[in-house]
Structures are given as structure tokens and as C-alpha cells.
mmCIF file of C-alpha atoms in Angstrom:
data_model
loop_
_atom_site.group_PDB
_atom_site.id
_atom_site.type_symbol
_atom_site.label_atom_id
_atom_site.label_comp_id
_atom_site.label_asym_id
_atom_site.label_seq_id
_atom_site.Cartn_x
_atom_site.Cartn_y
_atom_site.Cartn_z
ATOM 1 C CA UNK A 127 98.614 -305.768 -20.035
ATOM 2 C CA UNK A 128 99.018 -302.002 -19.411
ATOM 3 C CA UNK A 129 99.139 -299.914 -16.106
ATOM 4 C CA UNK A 130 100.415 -296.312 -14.837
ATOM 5 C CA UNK A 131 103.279 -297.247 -12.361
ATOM 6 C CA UNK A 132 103.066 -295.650 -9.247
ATOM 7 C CA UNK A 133 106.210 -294.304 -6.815
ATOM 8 C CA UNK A 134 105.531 -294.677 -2.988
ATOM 9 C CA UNK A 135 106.688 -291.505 -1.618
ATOM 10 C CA UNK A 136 105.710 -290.119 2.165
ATOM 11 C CA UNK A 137 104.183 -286.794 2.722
ATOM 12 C CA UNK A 138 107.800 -285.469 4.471
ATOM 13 C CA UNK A 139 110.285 -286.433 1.847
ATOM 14 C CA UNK A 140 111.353 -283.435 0.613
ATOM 15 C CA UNK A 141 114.676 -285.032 -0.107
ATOM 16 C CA UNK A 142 113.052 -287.184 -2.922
ATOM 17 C CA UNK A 143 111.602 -284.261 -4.540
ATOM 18 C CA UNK A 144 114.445 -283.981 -7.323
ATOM 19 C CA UNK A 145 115.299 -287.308 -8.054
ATOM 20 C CA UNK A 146 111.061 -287.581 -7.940
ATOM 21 C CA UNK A 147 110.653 -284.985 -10.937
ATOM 22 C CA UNK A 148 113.857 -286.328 -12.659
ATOM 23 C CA UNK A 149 112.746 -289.757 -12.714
ATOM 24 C CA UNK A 150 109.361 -288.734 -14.292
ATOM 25 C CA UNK A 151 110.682 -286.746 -16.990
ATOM 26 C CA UNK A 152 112.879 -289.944 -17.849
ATOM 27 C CA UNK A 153 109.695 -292.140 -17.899
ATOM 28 C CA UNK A 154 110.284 -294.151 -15.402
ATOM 29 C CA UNK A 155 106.936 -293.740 -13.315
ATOM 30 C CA UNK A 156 103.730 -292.520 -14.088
ATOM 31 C CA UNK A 157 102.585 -290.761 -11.051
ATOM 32 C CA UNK A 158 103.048 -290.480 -6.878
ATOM 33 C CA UNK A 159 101.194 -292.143 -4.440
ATOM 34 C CA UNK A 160 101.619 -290.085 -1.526
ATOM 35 C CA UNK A 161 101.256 -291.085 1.797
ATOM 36 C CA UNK A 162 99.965 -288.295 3.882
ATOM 37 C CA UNK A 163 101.922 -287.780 6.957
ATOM 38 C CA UNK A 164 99.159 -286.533 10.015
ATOM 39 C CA UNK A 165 100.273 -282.777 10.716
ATOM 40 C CA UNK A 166 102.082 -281.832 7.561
ATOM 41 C CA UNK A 167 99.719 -279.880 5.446
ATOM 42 C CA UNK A 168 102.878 -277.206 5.112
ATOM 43 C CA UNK A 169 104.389 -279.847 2.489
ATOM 44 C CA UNK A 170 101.637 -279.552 -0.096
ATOM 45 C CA UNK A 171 102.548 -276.231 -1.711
ATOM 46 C CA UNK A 172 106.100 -278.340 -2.243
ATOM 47 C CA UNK A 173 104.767 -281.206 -3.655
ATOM 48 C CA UNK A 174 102.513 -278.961 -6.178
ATOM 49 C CA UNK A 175 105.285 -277.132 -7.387
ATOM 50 C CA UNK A 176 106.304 -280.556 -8.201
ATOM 51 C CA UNK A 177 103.176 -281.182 -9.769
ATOM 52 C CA UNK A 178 103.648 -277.804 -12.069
ATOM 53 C CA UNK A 179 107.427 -278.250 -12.752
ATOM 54 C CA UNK A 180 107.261 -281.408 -14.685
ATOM 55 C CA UNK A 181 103.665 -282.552 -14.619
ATOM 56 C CA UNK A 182 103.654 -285.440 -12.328
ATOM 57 C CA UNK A 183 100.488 -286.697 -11.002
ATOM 58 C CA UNK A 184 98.970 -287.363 -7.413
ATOM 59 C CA UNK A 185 96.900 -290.117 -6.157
ATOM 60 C CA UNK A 186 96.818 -290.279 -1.810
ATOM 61 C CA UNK A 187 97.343 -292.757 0.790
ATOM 62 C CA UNK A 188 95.994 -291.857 3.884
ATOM 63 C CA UNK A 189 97.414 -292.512 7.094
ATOM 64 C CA UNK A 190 96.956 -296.024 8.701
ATOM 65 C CA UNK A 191 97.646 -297.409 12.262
ATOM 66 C CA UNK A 192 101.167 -296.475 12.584
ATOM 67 C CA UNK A 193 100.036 -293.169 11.760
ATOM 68 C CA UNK A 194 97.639 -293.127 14.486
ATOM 69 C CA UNK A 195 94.012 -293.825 12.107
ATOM 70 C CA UNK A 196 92.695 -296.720 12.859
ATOM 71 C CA UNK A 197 88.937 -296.975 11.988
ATOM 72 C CA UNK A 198 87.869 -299.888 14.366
ATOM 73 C CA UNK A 199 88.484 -298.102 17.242
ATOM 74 C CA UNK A 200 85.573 -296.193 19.032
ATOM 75 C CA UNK A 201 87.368 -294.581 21.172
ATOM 76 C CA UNK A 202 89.419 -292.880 18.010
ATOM 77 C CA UNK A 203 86.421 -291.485 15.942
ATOM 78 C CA UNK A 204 86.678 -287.641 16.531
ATOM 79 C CA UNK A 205 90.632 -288.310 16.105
ATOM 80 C CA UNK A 206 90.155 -290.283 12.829
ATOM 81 C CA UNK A 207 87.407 -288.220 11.545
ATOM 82 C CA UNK A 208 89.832 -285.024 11.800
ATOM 83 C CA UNK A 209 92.703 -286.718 9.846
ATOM 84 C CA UNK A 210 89.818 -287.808 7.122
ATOM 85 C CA UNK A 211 89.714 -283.992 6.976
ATOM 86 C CA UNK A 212 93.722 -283.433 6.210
ATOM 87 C CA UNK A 213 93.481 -286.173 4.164
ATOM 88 C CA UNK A 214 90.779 -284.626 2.116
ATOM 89 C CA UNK A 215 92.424 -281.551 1.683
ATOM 90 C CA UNK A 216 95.907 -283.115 0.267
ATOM 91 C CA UNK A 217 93.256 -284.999 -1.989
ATOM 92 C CA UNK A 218 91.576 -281.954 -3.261
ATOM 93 C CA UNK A 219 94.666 -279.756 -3.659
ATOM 94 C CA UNK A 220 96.759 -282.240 -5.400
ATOM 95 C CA UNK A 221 93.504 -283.254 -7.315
ATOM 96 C CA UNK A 222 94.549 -286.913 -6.847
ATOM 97 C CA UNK A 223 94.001 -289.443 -9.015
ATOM 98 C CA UNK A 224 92.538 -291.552 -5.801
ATOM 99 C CA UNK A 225 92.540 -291.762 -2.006
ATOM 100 C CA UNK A 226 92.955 -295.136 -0.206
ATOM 101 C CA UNK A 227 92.600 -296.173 3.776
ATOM 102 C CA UNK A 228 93.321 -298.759 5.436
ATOM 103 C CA UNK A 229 90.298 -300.062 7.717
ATOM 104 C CA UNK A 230 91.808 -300.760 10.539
ATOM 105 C CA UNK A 231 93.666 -303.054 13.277
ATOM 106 C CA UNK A 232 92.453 -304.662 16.144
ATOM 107 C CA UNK A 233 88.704 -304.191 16.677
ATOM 108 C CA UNK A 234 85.194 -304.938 14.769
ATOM 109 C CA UNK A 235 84.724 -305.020 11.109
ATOM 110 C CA UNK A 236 81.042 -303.100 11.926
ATOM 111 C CA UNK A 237 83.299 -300.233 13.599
ATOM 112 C CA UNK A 238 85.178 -300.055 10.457
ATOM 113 C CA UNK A 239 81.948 -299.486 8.781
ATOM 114 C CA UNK A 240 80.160 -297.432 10.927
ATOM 115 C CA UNK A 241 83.353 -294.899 10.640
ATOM 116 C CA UNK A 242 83.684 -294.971 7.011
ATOM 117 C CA UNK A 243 80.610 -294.269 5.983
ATOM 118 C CA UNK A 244 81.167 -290.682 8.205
ATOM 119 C CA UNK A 245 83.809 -290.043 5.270
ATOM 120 C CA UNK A 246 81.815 -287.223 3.223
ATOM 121 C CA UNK A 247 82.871 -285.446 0.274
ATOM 122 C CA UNK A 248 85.603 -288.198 -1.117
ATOM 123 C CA UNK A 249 85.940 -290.744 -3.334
ATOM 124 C CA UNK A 250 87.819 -293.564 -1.811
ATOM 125 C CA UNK A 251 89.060 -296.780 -1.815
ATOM 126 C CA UNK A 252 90.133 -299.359 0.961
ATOM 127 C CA UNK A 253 92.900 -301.462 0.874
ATOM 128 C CA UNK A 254 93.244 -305.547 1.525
ATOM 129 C CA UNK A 255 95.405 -306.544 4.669
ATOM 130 C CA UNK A 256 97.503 -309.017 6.188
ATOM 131 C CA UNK A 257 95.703 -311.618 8.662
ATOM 132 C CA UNK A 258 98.624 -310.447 11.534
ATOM 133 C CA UNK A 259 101.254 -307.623 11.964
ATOM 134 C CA UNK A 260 104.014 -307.605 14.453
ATOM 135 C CA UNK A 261 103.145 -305.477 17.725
ATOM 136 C CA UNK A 262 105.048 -304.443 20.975
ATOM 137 C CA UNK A 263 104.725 -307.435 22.784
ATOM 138 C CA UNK A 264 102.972 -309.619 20.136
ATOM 139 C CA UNK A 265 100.784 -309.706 16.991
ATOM 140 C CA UNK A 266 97.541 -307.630 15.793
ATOM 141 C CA UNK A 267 94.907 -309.005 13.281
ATOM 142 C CA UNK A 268 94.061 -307.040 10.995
ATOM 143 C CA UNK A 269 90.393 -305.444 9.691
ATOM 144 C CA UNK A 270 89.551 -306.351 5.753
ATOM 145 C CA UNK A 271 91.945 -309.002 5.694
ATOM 146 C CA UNK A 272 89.993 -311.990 4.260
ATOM 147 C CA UNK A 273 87.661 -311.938 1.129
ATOM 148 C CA UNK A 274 83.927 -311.580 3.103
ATOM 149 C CA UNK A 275 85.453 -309.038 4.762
ATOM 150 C CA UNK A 276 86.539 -306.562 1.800
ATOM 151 C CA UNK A 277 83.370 -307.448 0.001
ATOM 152 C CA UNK A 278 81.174 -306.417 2.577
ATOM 153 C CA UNK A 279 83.122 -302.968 3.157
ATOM 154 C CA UNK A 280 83.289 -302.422 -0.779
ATOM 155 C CA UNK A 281 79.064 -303.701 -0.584
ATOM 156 C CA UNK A 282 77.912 -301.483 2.416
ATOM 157 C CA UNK A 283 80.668 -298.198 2.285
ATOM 158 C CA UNK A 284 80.454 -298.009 -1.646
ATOM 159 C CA UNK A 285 84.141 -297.565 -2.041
ATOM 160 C CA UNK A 286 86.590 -298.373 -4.479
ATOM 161 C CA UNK A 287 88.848 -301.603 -3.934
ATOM 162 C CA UNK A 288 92.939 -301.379 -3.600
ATOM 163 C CA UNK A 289 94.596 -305.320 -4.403
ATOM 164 C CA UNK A 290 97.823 -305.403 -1.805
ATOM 165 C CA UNK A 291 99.578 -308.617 -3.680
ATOM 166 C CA UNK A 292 101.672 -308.691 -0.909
ATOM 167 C CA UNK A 293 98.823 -307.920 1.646
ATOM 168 C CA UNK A 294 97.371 -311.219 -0.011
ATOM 169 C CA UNK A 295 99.970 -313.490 -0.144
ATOM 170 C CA UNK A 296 100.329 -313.091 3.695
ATOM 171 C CA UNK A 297 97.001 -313.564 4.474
ATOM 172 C CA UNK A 298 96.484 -316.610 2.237
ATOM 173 C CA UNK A 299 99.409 -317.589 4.245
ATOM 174 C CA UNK A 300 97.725 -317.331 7.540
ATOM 175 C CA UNK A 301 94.505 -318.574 6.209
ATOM 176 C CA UNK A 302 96.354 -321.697 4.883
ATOM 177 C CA UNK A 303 94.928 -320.665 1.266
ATOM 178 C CA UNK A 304 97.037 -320.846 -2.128
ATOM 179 C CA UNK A 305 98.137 -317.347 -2.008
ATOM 180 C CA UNK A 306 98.277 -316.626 -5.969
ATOM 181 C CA UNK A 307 94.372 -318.345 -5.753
ATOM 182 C CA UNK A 308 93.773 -315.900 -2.800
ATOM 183 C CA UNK A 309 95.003 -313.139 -5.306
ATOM 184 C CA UNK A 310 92.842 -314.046 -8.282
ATOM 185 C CA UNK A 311 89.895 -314.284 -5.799
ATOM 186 C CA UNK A 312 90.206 -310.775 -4.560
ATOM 187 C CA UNK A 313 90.853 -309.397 -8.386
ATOM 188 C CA UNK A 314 86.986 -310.817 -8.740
ATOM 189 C CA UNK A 315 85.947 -307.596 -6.507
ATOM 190 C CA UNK A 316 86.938 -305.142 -9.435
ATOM 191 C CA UNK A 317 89.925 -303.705 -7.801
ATOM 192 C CA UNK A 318 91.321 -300.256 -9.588
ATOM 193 C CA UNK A 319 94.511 -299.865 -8.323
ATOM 194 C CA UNK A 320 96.823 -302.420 -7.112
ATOM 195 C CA UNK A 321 100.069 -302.327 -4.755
ATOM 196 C CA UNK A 322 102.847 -304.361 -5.367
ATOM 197 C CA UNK A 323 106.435 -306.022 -3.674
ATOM 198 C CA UNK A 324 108.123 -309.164 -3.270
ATOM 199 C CA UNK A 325 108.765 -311.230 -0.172
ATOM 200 C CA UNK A 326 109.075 -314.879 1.338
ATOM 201 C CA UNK A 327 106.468 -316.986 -0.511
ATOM 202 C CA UNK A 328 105.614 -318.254 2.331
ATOM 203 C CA UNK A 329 105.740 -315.104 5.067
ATOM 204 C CA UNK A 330 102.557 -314.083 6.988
ATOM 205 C CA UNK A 331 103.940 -310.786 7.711
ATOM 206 C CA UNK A 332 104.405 -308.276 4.993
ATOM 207 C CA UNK A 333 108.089 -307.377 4.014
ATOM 208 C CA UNK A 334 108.186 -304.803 0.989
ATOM 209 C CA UNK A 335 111.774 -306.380 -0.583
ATOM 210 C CA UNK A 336 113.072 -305.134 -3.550
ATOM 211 C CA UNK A 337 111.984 -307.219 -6.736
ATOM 212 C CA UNK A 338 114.006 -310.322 -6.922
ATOM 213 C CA UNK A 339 114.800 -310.176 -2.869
ATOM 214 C CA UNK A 340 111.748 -312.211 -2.390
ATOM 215 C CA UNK A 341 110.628 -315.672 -4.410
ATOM 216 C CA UNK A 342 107.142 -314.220 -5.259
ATOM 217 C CA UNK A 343 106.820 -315.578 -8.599
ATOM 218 C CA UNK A 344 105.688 -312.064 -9.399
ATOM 219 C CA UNK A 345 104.900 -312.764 -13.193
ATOM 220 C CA UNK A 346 102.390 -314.822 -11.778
ATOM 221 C CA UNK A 347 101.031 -312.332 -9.306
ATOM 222 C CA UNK A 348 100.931 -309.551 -12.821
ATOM 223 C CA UNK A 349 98.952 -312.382 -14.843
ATOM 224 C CA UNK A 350 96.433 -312.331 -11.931
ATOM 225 C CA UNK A 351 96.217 -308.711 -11.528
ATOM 226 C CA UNK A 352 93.588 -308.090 -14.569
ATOM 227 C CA UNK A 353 91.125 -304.693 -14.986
ATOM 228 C CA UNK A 354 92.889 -302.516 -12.632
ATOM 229 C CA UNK A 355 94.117 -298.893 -13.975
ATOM 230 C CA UNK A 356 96.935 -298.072 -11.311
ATOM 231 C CA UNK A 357 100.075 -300.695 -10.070
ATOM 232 C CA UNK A 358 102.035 -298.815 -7.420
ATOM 233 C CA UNK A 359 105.457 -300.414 -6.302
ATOM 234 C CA UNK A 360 105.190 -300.495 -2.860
ATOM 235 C CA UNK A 361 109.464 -301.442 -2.487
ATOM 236 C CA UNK A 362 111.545 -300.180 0.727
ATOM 237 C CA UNK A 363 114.031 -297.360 0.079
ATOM 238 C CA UNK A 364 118.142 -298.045 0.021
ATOM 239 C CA UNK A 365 118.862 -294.292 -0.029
ATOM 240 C CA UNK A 366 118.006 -290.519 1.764
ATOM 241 C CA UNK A 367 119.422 -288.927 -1.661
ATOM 242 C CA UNK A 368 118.448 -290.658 -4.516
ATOM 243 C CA UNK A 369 115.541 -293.051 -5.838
ATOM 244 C CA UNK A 370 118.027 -295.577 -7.343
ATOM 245 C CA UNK A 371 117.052 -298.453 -6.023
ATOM 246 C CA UNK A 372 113.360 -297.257 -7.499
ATOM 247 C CA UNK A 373 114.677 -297.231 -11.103
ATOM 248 C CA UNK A 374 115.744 -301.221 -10.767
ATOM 249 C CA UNK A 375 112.308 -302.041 -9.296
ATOM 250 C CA UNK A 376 110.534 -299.993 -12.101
ATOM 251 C CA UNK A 377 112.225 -301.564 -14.988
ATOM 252 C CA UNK A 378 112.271 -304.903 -12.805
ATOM 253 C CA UNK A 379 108.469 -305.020 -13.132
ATOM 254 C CA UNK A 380 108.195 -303.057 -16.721
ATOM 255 C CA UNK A 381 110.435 -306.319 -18.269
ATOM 256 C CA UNK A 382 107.737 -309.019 -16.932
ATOM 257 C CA UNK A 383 104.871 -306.669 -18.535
ATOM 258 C CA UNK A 384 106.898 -306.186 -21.783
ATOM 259 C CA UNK A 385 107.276 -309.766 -21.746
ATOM 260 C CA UNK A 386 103.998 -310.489 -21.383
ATOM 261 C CA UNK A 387 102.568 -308.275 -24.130
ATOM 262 C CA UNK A 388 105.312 -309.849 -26.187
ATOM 263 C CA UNK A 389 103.786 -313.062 -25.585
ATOM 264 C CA UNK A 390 100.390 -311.702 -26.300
ATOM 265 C CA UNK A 391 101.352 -310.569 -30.192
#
């Protein structure tokens, strides 16, 4: 079992920056996922000075709903399309390692579609979802949340697939499925990169605890996640100033593979 560990970091945290390029010259991570903030294309010369300081890889995470993308909306296309564009140029300028959307909240899977296949010039991959996530005043459901779904987005876009363990274990949850089956089922779509966190076995709503905060049996969830190159830790931050709370997850998940490649011997 072997994977490049990825650190979540957002587009805007400057503040990370040192304890980013520290961490990666102590071997802790393996590269950033980024998560490109809409309107801050002034960050990138910052974050590839990081890049030439110490060597740290890039992959990209564009924005998502919160962010204002949200493919299956019609009425958002032009707005969407133009953030495809930022997105595309943090992609290209931090040559990243890959690019992953979301495909959307609240309207048609054939929207979703329709806009990604506008996406020109960039590699990609889309990401599984939760069945629900908390709204003002109630509860969205989510685009590319169960199985047919993702397979027919990976079949008719031609993009890359993205395994959210936590993603799946809440919509197993909602689909009253056996969420570490639900997880081996969506590894059968070839996923390269996976995200991972812990959480309430049994939540429909994603969390993103700490390893250990949660009762994920998460050396389950590893022995399930099989082919994939990239395993990004997808934990909430304690701190503004440092990445401490990073360096527990890290070795938190390293253990369980060390263990299991022990086992393997």
C-alpha cells in the first residue's frame, strides 16, 4: 500500500505558507492540494515561490458551491465557465499534479454534463458527494452522489474519478447502503486520487474530524482504497499559525499504512 499524502490548503492562506514548506522538508506530506479561492489569482506567484523554495508540489481543487460554481445550474454557465478559466490558469502555472470539481448541488445530473464537457484545455477529475448538505433553511442533494451517477459523468465527460471516503460513507448513509461496501463499489470506477477524514459512522452529513475524532474504522476505509496514486487528508484546521494538528493526522494515517505493509511482508 503506497500513496503521496496530500495537505488541504485554501488558495488565501498565506499564513500556512511556512509551516507548509517546513513540514515538507520534514517529510511529512508529499504535495498541496490547493483549493482555488474565486478572485485570487494575486496568490499564485506566493504559492510558486513555495513551489521553488523547497520543491513542493501542486495538484488543484476548484471551487465548489460555497464558492459560488455550481455546474447544474443554467442560469450559472457564463459565471462557472469564467471560474473554469481561473481555475485553469492556477492549474497551468502551478503545473498541478491534477484538477478536481465538484458537479454540483441542487439541479440535473444532464446540466452537470452539458457544462462539463464546455471545460477545454484541462485534464480533470470530479469528485463523489454526499446524498444531502445542510442549507439556510434546510437540506440540498447533491449531483454525483450515488454510483450511476459518477459512472455516467466519468462515461460521457471522460474525466478522471476523485474517491471522497467521507463523501461515501454519508451517502451510503442516506442511501441505507453499508458504507465501507459503498466505498469498495466506487474504488471499481478506477479512482486516482482519493480524499480522506473521519466522522460519525453513521452521519449523513460530512464532518472532516481529526483522525480518531470520528469511529470510521479508517483501516478499513485504506484496505478499500486500492489503485489510486494520490490520498489527500481532507482534516479541519485547530490553528491560524501553525499546521500542528496536520502533523498528528499525517502520521495518524502513515501508522495504519505502515501497519499494513508490515502485515503484507
Amino acid at each position: 500500500m503506497s500513496y503521496k499524502i496530500g495537505l488541504k490548503l485554501w488558495s488565501l492562506n498565506e499564513n500556512y505558507i511556512s509551516p507548509a514548506k517546513e513540514l515538507f522538508e520534514r517529510g511529512v506530506y508529499d504535495y498541496i492540494e490547493l483549493y482555488a479561492v474565486p478572485n485570487s489569482l494575486d496568490m499564485i506567484a506566493k504559492w510558486k515561490s513555495l513551489a521553488r523554495n523547497c520543491g513542493v508540489k501542486f495538484a488543484i481543487h476548484a471551487p465548489h458551491f460555497s464558492s459560488g460554481l455550481d455546474f447544474s445550474n443554467p442560469n450559472k454557465l457564463n459565471y462557472n465557465l469564467n471560474l473554469c478559466e481561473e481555475v485553469k490558469i492556477y492549474s497551468n502555472e502551478l503545473e498541478a499534479l491534477y484538477t478536481i470539481f465538484h458537479p454540483g448541488i441542487g439541479g440535473e445530473l444532464l446540466e452537470s454534463i452539458r457544462q462539463m464537457k464546455m471545460i477545454k484545455d484541462l485534464k480533470f477529475a470530479i469528485e463523489n458527494k454526499p446524498y444531502i448538505v445542510p442549507m439556510e433553511g434546510g437540506t440540498a442533494f447533491c449531483v454525483g452522489a450515488d454510483f450511476d451517477s459518477i459512472k455516467r459523468i466519468l462515461d460521457e465527460v471522460g474525466c478522471d474519478f476523485c474517491l471522497d471516503a467521507g463523501h461515501a460513507l454519508c451517502s451510503a448513509n442516506f442511501q441505507g447502503l453499508n458504507p465501507y461496501e459503498y466505498i469498495a463499489k466506487l474504488n471499481e470506477l478506477n479512482p486516482r486520487i482519493y480524499h480522506i477524514s473521519d466522522n460519525n459512522v453513521e452521519s449523513k452529513f460530512d464532518a472532516h474530524l481529526h483522525f480518531g475524532d470520528g469511529n470510521i474504522e479508517l483501516d478499513r476505509v485504506l484496505s478499500l482504497l486500492v489503485g489510486g496514486e494520490f490520498l489527500a487528508i481532507e482534516t479541519i484546521k485547530d490553528s491560524k499559525e501553525n499546521l500542528d494538528d496536520f502533523i498528528k493526522d499525517s502520521n495518524y494515517l502513515k501508522n495504519i499504512i505502515a501497519n499494513f505493509n508490515d502485515k503484507a511482508l
